[in-house]
XYZ file of C-alpha atoms in Angstrom:
779
model
C 51.589 36.213 290.772
C 54.946 35.733 292.527
C 56.483 33.021 289.886
C 58.902 30.715 291.390
C 60.114 29.057 287.782
C 59.038 27.857 284.629
C 59.024 24.515 283.375
C 59.344 23.281 279.473
C 60.256 19.714 278.472
C 62.681 18.525 280.246
C 64.100 21.869 281.956
C 63.651 23.854 284.560
C 64.164 27.331 284.920
C 64.848 28.445 288.902
C 63.920 32.509 289.451
C 65.524 32.250 292.732
C 68.339 30.222 292.364
C 68.949 30.890 288.894
C 69.163 27.588 287.838
C 68.457 25.641 284.861
C 68.354 22.062 285.736
C 67.478 19.270 283.218
C 65.714 16.551 285.658
C 68.023 16.170 288.260
C 71.062 18.044 286.897
C 72.127 21.430 287.145
C 73.485 22.933 283.983
C 76.052 25.303 283.035
C 73.987 29.240 282.708
C 76.123 31.945 282.250
C 74.148 34.865 283.790
C 73.354 37.145 280.412
C 72.319 33.208 279.361
C 69.641 33.593 282.034
C 68.519 36.863 281.329
C 67.959 35.562 277.719
C 66.331 32.908 279.168
C 63.965 34.367 281.559
C 62.785 37.526 279.169
C 61.635 35.438 276.478
C 59.831 33.180 278.462
C 58.405 36.374 280.300
C 57.204 37.285 277.157
C 56.385 34.403 274.871
C 53.141 35.984 273.902
C 54.098 37.784 271.326
C 57.877 38.098 269.712
C 60.582 40.117 270.895
C 62.380 42.678 269.340
C 66.389 42.606 269.285
C 66.844 45.984 270.480
C 64.670 44.781 273.542
C 66.694 41.792 274.426
C 69.597 43.678 274.358
C 68.233 45.873 276.829
C 67.218 42.502 279.034
C 70.668 41.209 278.220
C 73.195 43.381 278.154
C 71.238 46.436 279.563
C 71.678 48.835 277.254
C 69.759 48.906 273.744
C 73.377 49.557 271.177
C 74.469 46.017 271.439
C 75.094 44.997 267.516
C 73.001 42.193 265.858
C 76.303 39.777 265.984
C 75.936 39.576 269.797
C 72.905 39.430 270.615
C 73.025 36.060 267.872
C 75.469 35.168 270.208
C 73.309 34.668 272.949
C 71.187 33.898 271.677
C 72.807 30.724 269.670
C 74.282 29.939 273.446
C 70.921 30.151 274.772
C 69.793 27.688 272.093
C 72.700 25.112 273.051
C 71.357 25.183 276.460
C 68.583 23.833 276.256
C 69.335 21.404 273.464
C 68.113 23.930 270.855
C 69.505 24.761 267.397
C 68.767 27.473 264.601
C 67.331 24.525 262.272
C 64.889 23.356 264.552
C 64.055 25.774 266.523
C 61.607 24.138 268.861
C 62.206 26.666 271.692
C 63.530 29.689 270.166
C 61.892 31.410 266.885
C 63.531 33.139 264.977
C 61.134 35.924 263.522
C 63.005 37.178 260.183
C 64.168 41.120 260.560
C 62.682 41.086 263.848
C 63.607 38.797 266.675
C 62.795 36.180 268.455
C 60.063 34.727 269.824
C 59.599 31.778 273.074
C 57.536 29.104 271.098
C 57.483 25.681 273.350
C 55.070 25.006 276.147
C 55.933 26.404 279.531
C 54.331 25.450 282.372
C 54.709 28.245 285.102
C 55.343 26.989 288.823
C 54.152 29.762 291.583
C 55.409 30.257 295.221
C 52.213 31.113 297.041
C 50.380 27.262 296.272
C 50.976 24.953 294.126
C 48.656 25.921 291.544
C 50.629 25.774 287.797
C 49.729 27.487 284.702
C 50.215 26.189 281.428
C 50.343 28.865 278.866
C 51.699 27.438 275.253
C 50.539 30.374 272.550
C 49.230 34.181 273.023
C 46.107 32.841 273.051
C 46.439 31.894 276.888
C 46.081 35.722 278.319
C 43.302 35.948 275.993
C 41.320 33.280 276.895
C 41.606 34.463 280.634
C 40.345 38.142 280.193
C 36.983 38.646 281.543
C 34.143 37.062 279.619
C 31.815 40.076 277.726
C 28.219 40.150 277.524
C 26.390 38.147 275.126
C 26.274 38.950 270.569
C 23.583 41.518 270.244
C 22.819 44.329 267.101
C 23.924 47.395 266.506
C 22.111 50.211 268.483
C 20.658 52.652 266.790
C 22.039 55.262 268.831
C 25.600 54.851 270.714
C 26.233 56.694 273.483
C 29.455 59.060 273.522
C 32.381 57.380 275.519
C 36.318 57.906 275.643
C 39.210 58.485 274.617
C 41.129 61.196 272.820
C 43.062 60.416 269.695
C 45.799 61.700 268.091
C 46.148 61.498 264.123
C 44.429 58.253 263.233
C 40.742 58.351 265.569
C 41.418 54.231 266.836
C 44.266 55.269 268.231
C 43.951 56.281 271.481
C 45.225 59.779 272.643
C 47.430 59.830 275.633
C 47.357 63.372 276.910
C 45.270 62.130 279.989
C 48.345 59.116 281.240
C 49.391 62.193 283.566
C 46.219 62.904 285.315
C 46.600 59.683 287.039
C 49.479 61.608 288.700
C 47.054 62.845 291.657
C 45.178 59.227 291.644
C 46.566 57.324 294.994
C 47.242 52.967 294.117
C 45.647 49.899 294.633
C 48.341 46.924 294.799
C 48.601 43.490 293.826
C 51.301 40.426 293.522
C 53.702 40.553 290.462
C 56.468 38.560 289.220
C 59.381 39.190 291.822
C 61.781 38.619 288.993
C 60.721 42.191 287.665
C 62.841 45.031 289.479
C 63.749 47.493 286.876
C 66.760 49.614 287.403
C 64.459 53.053 287.968
C 63.001 52.625 291.776
C 66.850 51.773 292.892
C 68.330 54.258 290.929
C 65.917 57.198 292.284
C 64.878 55.538 295.879
C 68.557 54.706 296.941
C 69.221 58.064 298.305
C 65.520 58.430 299.837
C 64.262 56.903 303.189
C 60.588 54.766 303.233
C 58.356 54.631 305.723
C 56.671 51.290 306.237
C 53.337 50.718 307.734
C 53.201 51.087 311.426
C 52.561 48.033 313.665
C 49.982 49.693 316.364
C 48.618 48.432 319.008
C 45.780 50.221 321.671
C 42.723 50.797 322.412
C 39.830 51.547 320.538
C 39.635 51.496 316.585
C 43.419 51.818 315.838
C 43.736 49.283 312.402
C 43.679 53.067 311.040
C 47.517 53.760 312.881
C 48.783 51.125 310.302
C 49.069 53.332 306.854
C 47.401 56.593 308.521
C 49.939 57.420 310.655
C 52.522 56.133 308.116
C 51.649 58.573 305.075
C 51.769 61.527 308.520
C 55.232 60.384 309.318
C 56.441 60.471 305.901
C 54.967 63.237 304.972
C 55.797 65.244 307.703
C 59.760 64.125 306.864
C 59.316 65.533 303.523
C 57.523 68.958 304.570
C 61.805 69.112 306.561
C 63.420 68.079 302.930
C 64.086 64.726 303.426
C 63.429 62.565 300.835
C 60.836 60.024 301.296
C 58.988 57.352 298.994
C 55.485 58.304 298.514
C 53.151 55.676 300.589
C 51.787 54.401 297.413
C 55.113 53.123 296.100
C 56.054 51.810 299.739
C 53.061 50.044 299.944
C 52.938 48.319 296.414
C 56.300 47.272 296.227
C 55.845 46.018 300.190
C 52.826 43.788 298.322
C 54.730 42.102 295.782
C 58.926 42.234 297.394
C 58.258 42.495 301.372
C 59.126 45.155 303.650
C 62.402 43.142 304.173
C 63.410 42.914 299.960
C 62.598 46.030 298.971
C 64.050 48.289 301.947
C 67.398 47.071 300.750
C 66.892 49.722 297.681
C 66.496 52.477 299.976
C 68.563 54.455 301.544
C 67.044 53.850 305.317
C 64.039 52.508 306.420
C 61.685 53.894 308.904
C 59.986 51.614 311.387
C 57.054 52.892 313.910
C 55.977 51.003 316.994
C 52.420 52.105 318.924
C 51.332 51.259 322.355
C 48.843 52.042 325.052
C 49.840 53.022 328.051
C 48.760 54.631 331.385
C 46.526 56.251 329.190
C 49.101 57.986 327.466
C 50.391 56.551 323.543
C 53.789 55.870 323.136
C 55.234 56.128 319.622
C 58.572 54.478 318.984
C 60.838 55.643 315.354
C 63.737 54.230 314.033
C 65.805 54.713 311.045
C 68.434 51.963 309.409
C 70.303 54.574 307.821
C 72.747 52.817 305.501
C 75.255 55.667 305.810
C 74.809 56.560 309.298
C 73.581 53.593 311.427
C 70.597 53.534 313.576
C 69.156 56.390 315.034
C 66.045 56.315 317.415
C 63.487 58.711 318.920
C 60.258 58.525 320.980
C 57.564 60.293 322.300
C 54.785 59.887 324.600
C 51.140 61.794 324.851
C 47.441 61.549 325.537
C 46.786 62.450 321.952
C 48.303 59.794 319.574
C 48.912 61.969 316.613
C 50.763 64.708 318.990
C 52.885 61.555 320.045
C 53.330 61.022 316.821
C 54.288 64.492 315.616
C 56.419 64.928 318.384
C 58.837 61.693 317.928
C 58.788 62.205 314.288
C 60.604 65.952 314.745
C 62.979 64.517 317.432
C 64.621 61.873 314.584
C 64.401 65.032 312.045
C 66.603 66.772 315.029
C 68.372 63.483 315.371
C 69.087 63.732 311.428
C 69.952 67.444 311.083
C 66.792 68.717 310.145
C 65.013 71.698 310.571
C 61.538 71.127 311.928
C 58.182 71.768 309.417
C 55.682 74.164 310.091
C 52.772 73.198 312.249
C 49.523 72.869 310.476
C 46.675 74.632 312.272
C 44.249 71.215 312.915
C 42.103 70.157 315.841
C 43.222 67.332 316.616
C 40.183 65.784 315.891
C 39.713 66.887 312.810
C 44.076 65.626 311.949
C 42.714 61.415 313.259
C 40.205 61.589 310.569
C 41.690 62.946 308.070
C 44.704 60.085 308.510
C 41.483 57.619 308.983
C 40.299 58.808 305.332
C 43.786 58.883 303.932
C 44.174 55.410 305.475
C 41.272 54.193 303.322
C 42.244 56.066 300.578
C 46.006 54.139 300.342
C 44.038 50.359 300.623
C 41.311 52.468 297.748
C 38.589 51.979 299.920
C 37.024 55.099 298.603
C 33.563 54.309 300.355
C 35.328 53.705 303.508
C 37.026 57.103 302.944
C 34.356 59.244 301.741
C 32.417 57.716 304.799
C 34.530 58.503 307.661
C 34.704 61.698 306.003
C 30.834 62.754 305.661
C 30.286 61.276 309.375
C 32.423 64.321 310.992
C 30.628 66.937 313.648
C 28.943 70.115 311.459
C 32.070 72.247 312.408
C 34.775 69.719 310.860
C 33.187 69.473 307.615
C 33.029 72.840 306.928
C 37.141 73.053 307.492
C 39.494 73.077 304.499
C 41.001 70.016 304.947
C 38.179 68.094 305.012
C 36.371 68.913 301.940
C 40.115 69.105 300.130
C 40.109 65.622 300.899
C 36.541 65.080 299.825
C 37.317 66.467 296.511
C 40.395 63.850 296.245
C 37.943 61.017 296.965
C 35.962 62.574 293.977
C 38.944 62.817 291.518
C 39.164 59.060 292.631
C 35.925 57.952 292.112
C 36.079 59.905 288.204
C 33.438 62.990 289.536
C 36.029 65.101 288.187
C 32.903 67.901 288.300
C 32.188 67.818 291.571
C 35.776 67.474 292.288
C 36.162 71.116 290.650
C 33.384 72.752 292.158
C 35.319 71.846 295.414
C 38.465 72.352 294.982
C 37.268 76.122 293.050
C 35.034 76.888 296.245
C 37.691 76.554 298.496
C 40.337 78.452 296.302
C 38.398 81.625 296.764
C 38.103 81.738 300.542
C 41.389 82.335 303.310
C 42.495 79.573 304.176
C 43.380 78.700 300.590
C 46.343 81.204 301.209
C 48.901 79.614 303.395
C 51.525 78.376 299.697
C 51.396 74.935 300.218
C 47.680 74.848 300.641
C 47.606 76.703 297.584
C 49.601 74.833 295.728
C 48.207 71.946 296.083
C 44.355 73.135 295.588
C 45.779 74.384 292.122
C 47.398 71.017 290.869
C 43.990 69.440 292.360
C 41.895 71.643 289.692
C 44.477 71.714 286.998
C 44.147 67.941 287.259
C 40.161 67.931 286.972
C 40.140 70.445 284.469
C 42.581 68.481 282.313
C 40.094 65.182 282.335
C 37.563 67.573 281.552
C 38.901 68.526 278.386
C 39.673 72.593 279.013
C 43.233 72.716 278.381
C 43.263 76.477 278.545
C 42.078 76.596 281.431
C 44.279 73.909 283.095
C 47.155 75.045 282.040
C 46.751 79.010 284.127
C 46.205 76.629 287.209
C 49.365 74.628 286.514
C 51.272 77.992 285.798
C 49.485 79.346 289.099
C 51.211 76.325 291.423
C 54.703 76.913 290.170
C 55.252 79.768 290.591
C 53.775 79.277 293.771
C 56.435 75.995 294.249
C 59.153 77.550 292.490
C 62.277 77.945 295.288
C 60.634 76.192 297.984
C 61.169 73.026 299.941
C 58.435 71.569 298.005
C 59.893 69.064 295.519
C 57.145 66.622 294.732
C 54.647 69.137 294.531
C 56.472 71.342 291.953
C 57.068 67.930 289.700
C 53.212 67.416 290.007
C 52.265 71.345 289.219
C 55.524 70.788 286.034
C 53.608 67.505 285.215
C 50.761 68.660 284.837
C 51.168 71.702 282.717
C 53.363 69.823 280.172
C 50.633 67.547 279.464
C 48.369 71.313 278.877
C 51.234 72.465 276.517
C 51.951 68.652 274.539
C 47.297 68.561 274.851
C 47.817 72.053 272.433
C 51.046 71.173 270.020
C 53.624 73.400 272.278
C 55.582 70.246 272.716
C 59.476 71.652 272.821
C 57.839 73.648 276.460
C 56.207 70.218 277.106
C 59.630 68.578 277.195
C 61.222 71.208 279.298
C 58.863 71.087 281.408
C 58.942 66.771 282.120
C 62.296 67.588 282.049
C 62.107 69.654 285.391
C 59.600 67.819 286.659
C 61.410 64.870 286.556
C 64.598 66.243 288.372
C 61.793 66.959 291.116
C 61.098 64.502 291.926
C 64.158 62.681 291.851
C 65.561 65.205 294.681
C 62.230 63.862 295.953
C 62.767 60.360 295.895
C 59.386 59.410 294.654
C 59.746 56.454 292.297
C 55.810 56.451 290.845
C 56.325 60.097 289.833
C 59.316 59.403 288.007
C 58.055 56.933 286.328
C 54.737 59.171 285.270
C 56.951 61.854 284.029
C 58.351 59.020 282.159
C 55.253 58.163 280.698
C 54.036 61.819 279.869
C 57.234 61.236 278.159
C 55.907 58.763 275.629
C 52.234 60.725 275.551
C 54.550 63.973 274.041
C 56.853 61.602 271.630
C 52.809 60.107 270.537
C 51.639 63.577 270.311
C 54.251 64.879 268.185
C 54.269 61.610 265.952
C 56.941 59.472 267.000
C 55.365 56.200 268.402
C 58.287 54.326 267.613
C 60.064 56.674 270.506
C 57.492 56.774 272.498
C 57.276 52.555 273.339
C 60.628 53.123 274.866
C 59.675 55.332 277.667
C 56.726 53.657 278.010
C 58.090 50.301 278.498
C 60.857 52.193 281.241
C 57.662 53.481 283.196
C 55.467 50.324 283.243
C 57.842 47.540 285.304
C 58.537 50.605 287.809
C 53.816 50.808 288.085
C 54.128 47.068 288.099
C 56.704 46.184 291.049
C 55.055 49.912 292.845
C 51.414 48.591 292.808
C 50.313 51.242 290.987
C 46.857 49.634 288.931
C 45.428 52.872 287.231
C 48.690 54.069 286.385
C 49.698 50.479 284.916
C 46.529 50.518 283.088
C 47.064 53.925 281.980
C 50.657 53.362 280.371
C 49.083 49.651 278.890
C 46.791 51.258 276.759
C 49.215 53.694 275.628
C 51.384 50.523 274.532
C 48.490 49.449 272.513
C 48.429 52.994 270.968
C 51.934 52.954 270.197
C 51.628 49.390 269.088
C 48.854 49.868 266.449
C 50.316 53.105 264.765
C 53.422 51.003 263.976
C 51.114 48.532 262.439
C 52.641 45.810 265.445
C 48.826 44.511 265.542
C 49.383 41.124 267.160
C 52.143 42.918 269.787
C 49.179 44.796 270.778
C 46.877 42.246 270.744
C 49.131 40.385 273.585
C 49.521 44.018 275.246
C 45.984 44.604 275.310
C 45.065 40.846 277.227
C 47.024 41.939 279.614
C 45.443 45.530 280.002
C 42.166 44.432 279.768
C 42.975 41.233 283.058
C 43.611 45.093 285.074
C 39.823 45.271 284.885
C 38.299 43.627 287.571
C 41.418 46.129 289.920
C 40.073 49.313 288.774
C 37.552 51.503 290.449
C 37.816 54.602 288.179
C 35.107 54.735 285.478
C 37.111 56.334 283.525
C 40.330 53.945 283.431
C 37.863 51.024 282.358
C 36.682 52.474 279.273
C 39.921 53.368 278.808
C 40.983 49.352 278.982
C 38.232 48.529 277.404
C 38.734 50.585 273.953
C 42.270 49.495 274.355
C 40.984 46.190 273.884
C 38.683 46.801 271.591
C 40.742 48.772 269.217
C 43.545 45.473 269.108
C 40.700 43.376 268.940
C 39.312 44.828 265.338
C 42.713 45.446 263.904
C 43.178 41.391 264.495
C 39.827 40.418 262.712
C 38.025 39.670 266.229
C 35.296 41.832 265.379
C 32.336 39.656 267.226
C 34.385 40.242 270.347
C 35.621 43.752 269.642
C 31.646 44.901 269.412
C 30.535 42.832 272.646
C 32.778 44.947 274.775
C 31.206 47.990 273.225
C 28.246 47.457 274.550
C 29.460 46.823 278.143
C 28.196 49.284 279.905
C 31.522 50.180 281.512
C 32.088 50.781 277.806
C 28.916 53.946 277.631
C 30.793 55.750 280.504
C 30.619 59.262 279.328
C 33.567 61.593 279.625
C 33.448 64.804 278.558
C 37.116 65.076 277.573
C 36.870 62.379 274.752
C 33.311 62.205 273.494
C 32.304 60.294 270.487
C 35.375 57.523 270.922
C 33.022 54.665 271.223
C 30.571 55.915 268.536
C 32.948 55.552 266.241
C 34.531 52.299 267.224
C 30.750 51.165 266.547
C 31.333 52.659 262.966
C 34.478 50.748 262.480
C 33.132 47.549 263.818
C 30.504 47.800 261.711
C 32.352 49.196 257.975
C 35.172 46.446 258.829
C 32.185 43.633 259.267
C 31.789 44.711 255.759
C 28.313 46.154 256.429
C 28.837 50.188 254.940
C 25.433 50.803 255.290
C 25.101 50.525 259.058
C 28.408 52.091 258.466
C 26.992 55.152 257.004
C 24.098 55.539 258.886
C 25.567 55.453 262.265
C 28.225 58.018 261.277
C 25.391 60.366 259.724
C 23.446 59.647 263.003
C 26.905 60.697 264.982
C 27.285 63.776 262.926
C 23.902 65.138 263.268
C 24.694 66.376 267.003
C 28.625 66.981 266.586
C 29.844 70.415 267.446
C 31.499 71.871 265.017
C 34.715 72.943 267.817
C 34.673 69.978 269.342
C 37.451 66.512 268.698
C 37.295 68.118 265.341
C 39.656 66.075 263.939
C 38.388 62.738 264.454
C 34.802 64.939 263.628
C 36.872 64.721 260.469
C 37.780 60.798 260.810
C 34.306 60.406 261.264
C 33.429 62.582 258.109
C 35.458 60.315 255.994
C 34.204 57.046 257.249
C 30.820 58.249 256.890
C 31.788 59.043 252.955
C 33.570 56.062 252.303
C 30.891 53.990 253.622
C 28.519 55.772 251.466
C 30.404 54.759 248.378
C 30.983 50.897 249.159
C 27.105 50.936 249.375
C 26.129 53.166 246.325
C 24.272 55.391 248.961
C 23.844 59.291 248.035
C 27.072 61.428 248.654
C 27.023 63.174 252.039
C 26.036 66.228 252.333
C 28.662 68.229 254.271
C 30.537 70.238 252.755
C 33.998 69.214 252.006
C 36.822 71.599 254.391
C 38.026 74.526 251.886
C 41.494 73.960 252.996
C 42.744 70.651 254.488
C 45.298 69.991 257.410
C 44.850 67.054 257.710
C 44.734 63.243 256.247
C 41.273 62.699 256.224
C 40.133 66.502 255.277
C 42.379 66.161 252.219
C 40.629 62.525 251.349
C 37.609 63.966 251.845
C 38.174 66.323 249.198
C 39.561 63.395 246.747
C 37.141 61.025 247.193
C 34.388 63.890 246.635
C 36.537 65.282 243.085
C 36.449 61.920 241.820
C 33.208 60.552 242.504
C 32.862 63.507 240.475
C 34.721 62.791 237.579
C 37.653 65.361 238.510
C 40.280 63.416 238.452
C 43.426 65.616 237.830
C 41.762 67.240 240.880
C 41.473 64.002 242.850
C 44.747 63.353 242.321
C 46.242 66.019 243.405
C 44.539 65.558 246.676
C 45.267 62.688 247.621
C 49.186 63.176 246.415
C 48.858 65.634 248.937
C 47.183 63.567 251.450
C 50.006 61.025 251.916
C 52.662 63.396 251.530
C 51.607 64.758 254.770
C 51.475 61.568 256.201
C 54.152 60.260 255.453
C 55.933 64.351 256.718
C 54.235 62.321 259.842
C 56.033 59.170 259.349
C 53.308 57.246 261.369
C 52.874 53.575 259.640
C 49.370 53.639 260.407
C 48.522 57.284 258.663
C 50.546 56.835 256.000
C 48.324 53.122 255.366
C 45.239 54.800 255.864
C 46.230 57.415 252.928
C 48.002 54.868 250.390
C 45.267 52.616 250.645
C 42.554 55.608 249.297
C 45.138 56.455 246.625
C 46.253 52.947 245.102
C 42.082 51.753 245.210
C 41.164 54.882 243.434
C 44.470 54.474 241.004
C 43.300 50.737 240.637
C 39.880 51.820 239.569
C 41.245 54.382 236.754
C 43.256 51.383 235.355
C 46.966 52.940 236.472
C 47.931 49.683 237.546
C 51.959 50.330 237.447
C 51.304 53.790 239.798
C 48.853 51.684 242.051
C 51.905 48.891 241.972
C 54.402 51.747 242.938
C 52.615 53.228 245.570
C 51.981 49.413 247.188
C 54.930 47.941 247.154
C 56.142 51.656 249.446
C 54.236 49.598 252.078
C 54.516 45.599 250.997
C 56.650 45.101 254.876
C 53.330 46.260 256.698
C 51.096 43.921 254.351
C 52.498 41.214 256.162
C 51.005 42.113 259.647
C 48.105 44.340 258.512
C 44.694 43.201 256.957
C 43.617 45.895 254.487
C 47.203 46.469 253.251
C 47.249 42.745 252.534
C 43.679 43.334 250.648
C 45.272 45.667 248.771
C 48.031 43.481 246.890
C 45.898 40.840 246.395
C 43.915 43.024 243.926
C 46.877 44.864 242.475
C 48.112 40.921 241.829
C 45.256 39.627 240.717
C 44.546 42.503 238.267
C 47.800 41.787 236.947
C 47.301 38.115 236.629
C 50.339 37.473 238.551
C 49.368 33.522 239.935
C 52.229 33.274 242.511
C 52.546 35.962 243.955
C 48.513 36.463 244.131
C 48.158 32.985 245.452
C 51.547 34.005 248.048
C 48.991 37.349 248.414
C 46.027 35.480 249.233
C 47.193 32.767 252.047
C 48.735 35.944 253.211
C 45.310 37.679 253.843
C 43.769 34.545 254.634
C 45.835 34.687 257.703
C 45.441 38.229 258.570
C 41.175 37.969 258.178
C 40.287 36.528 261.365
C 36.068 37.453 260.497
C 36.999 39.474 257.797
C 35.262 38.411 254.858
C 37.633 37.856 251.751
C 35.375 39.195 247.739
C 35.202 35.931 246.002
C 36.497 36.780 243.150
C 39.699 38.264 244.509
C 39.852 34.005 245.775
C 39.472 33.607 241.894
C 42.838 32.794 239.777
C 43.606 35.898 237.487
C 41.511 35.480 234.535
C 45.047 36.792 232.395
C 46.365 33.633 233.381
C 43.968 31.354 233.217
C 43.523 32.355 229.469
C 47.306 32.294 228.654
C 47.250 28.651 229.983
C 44.168 27.959 227.726
C 45.891 29.480 224.444
C 48.869 26.791 225.177
C 47.004 24.008 225.011
């Protein structure tokens, strides 16, 4: 969406002119006040943290509260607001600020005006879901790896998107992250080709663009990836985005007297303009000769030629053009229509494997690549390294992390000390994913650090952002969601600017996960609305399923259970992903449990576990067992017959043991296990997991009449109760049992605000008996 400006009240903020107008008058507007207003308005669907606002306004995070307060004060005065009325900028205590005034968004492309006055706007614009229906008796397995708490999506698969090509779409022109300029400023940008001539020449626009970029890259010239270039052009235009690159390569193709003529021009900000041209009966040969002449003019050594049949080379470029345009069916048809001799050639089969990977058929892509690796053609080092990277990516998507790590190891060995920086960066990133998935976080961080250096050297903006996203994933795997947020927020605008749709979805999904772990449920809901708005642009079934799961979890966290359940019933949500089985099933259990239907939750959990292999996703299996046990206790059903873990090193395992001891009236043993679960959760430091342990232990203490001890626990998580319904309910129960009327009233109001469709038991809405009796005695 190309945004021209924002209107609120009698004011108009003009983004292009960086002006603020009140009616017909221009208002004096310092640069930092402009940035402050822009950031708050652009993120009006949520509260903006002080640190985030500091980064947006000052370009750094070490900004004092006094400086932030001064900028907000000046912004308020500029627009006729103040700290008392807060008509436009509202202070969010102990957090930051939120834009609350109604806003009209003016678009550049047409006269459409969008009115946006509340966070519900984006959610209302999301794709409609299927009508409500009953929970199916046997839900189908679906997606996503989990971390320490099962409602949180795992993030290792973000790095697997590194091989995917990009679609592109329009975004706000005001989003120009510093990362893209920093990485691209020393890289060349090859623009789409201007081509005219006989026959079907449309493929040359993107196909030859990628051919020239690849050849320059193989000669050691840093060149932006074609996907990054196309995404940036779609968002900003070639002339504007090229200002951030060292040089712009323009290509013109024409046909004269039976020969193709290719003319190249490089506008290099360091060395001026260079030109090269060539003529040949075959277009690809003309492009190759012209590119080589340009490389010589740049003082570069020519890359080794690949032994390709000319007709095959053109077919591969046609397929690559279709893939760059996200037309996978067209790319597959171009490749499959090749003559029989060409269909058996390694380069064509490799390209078919890429199409399969993009389409989400990882098993088929893996089979293609493994067959190629056993053939003599795969001995050429660069081609073999690409095959190994492709093999590793498919294995990661299939959950075979050990095998994937070996594949990436082999690729790194082949590429070390070569000029193929981009390919080495992909291999290091892939290997980091496998390390992180197996708990080897230090090794993962080391690989990602090296990968980032290689991708900066290659001038690949998208690849650098992918590394940053994966650094966030490692922090999540280490149980540090707050640290992960910074990496995700750095990567997200780059993906958006570059038009990388799958990566944009992946990082937004990761943001939802991190926010849920931090119990920032409203922020997660707003992020999930932006995530879900991408669904129509996504082709990869696995990515589509993750989008739905991310939205589902955020909806459940705020009590919008009907919408969440409807999403789980969509066909796209039922896509089976081998590496991430059972997640949808688990969410069906959660939907039933949070709706108050403990019996259905117990039945669903039992059915899941009957066919669950013991060595498959062990942690999620433990959480599912815990939910079964909790639901059985709530519904007064017989206790599940599964054996508790003999030694528990996870929060759900320890809680299972504690609840079983409590159910058998062994309260001393139960207390020890509850304490162990809370200690383990607090060592991890993740709010969502600490909340799980506190909820279980405090409820048990209140059942034992040990309200003072329960109160100590509740006090430790009280700051989170203002945004988490289950913690708010725990606080409500404690105050009622203690007979504290005023705290109970405040807690009841808070629980009602957070409830959504979740019910509050009637007895908790009645004034505490102790207070009522005391009042009666005084009469």
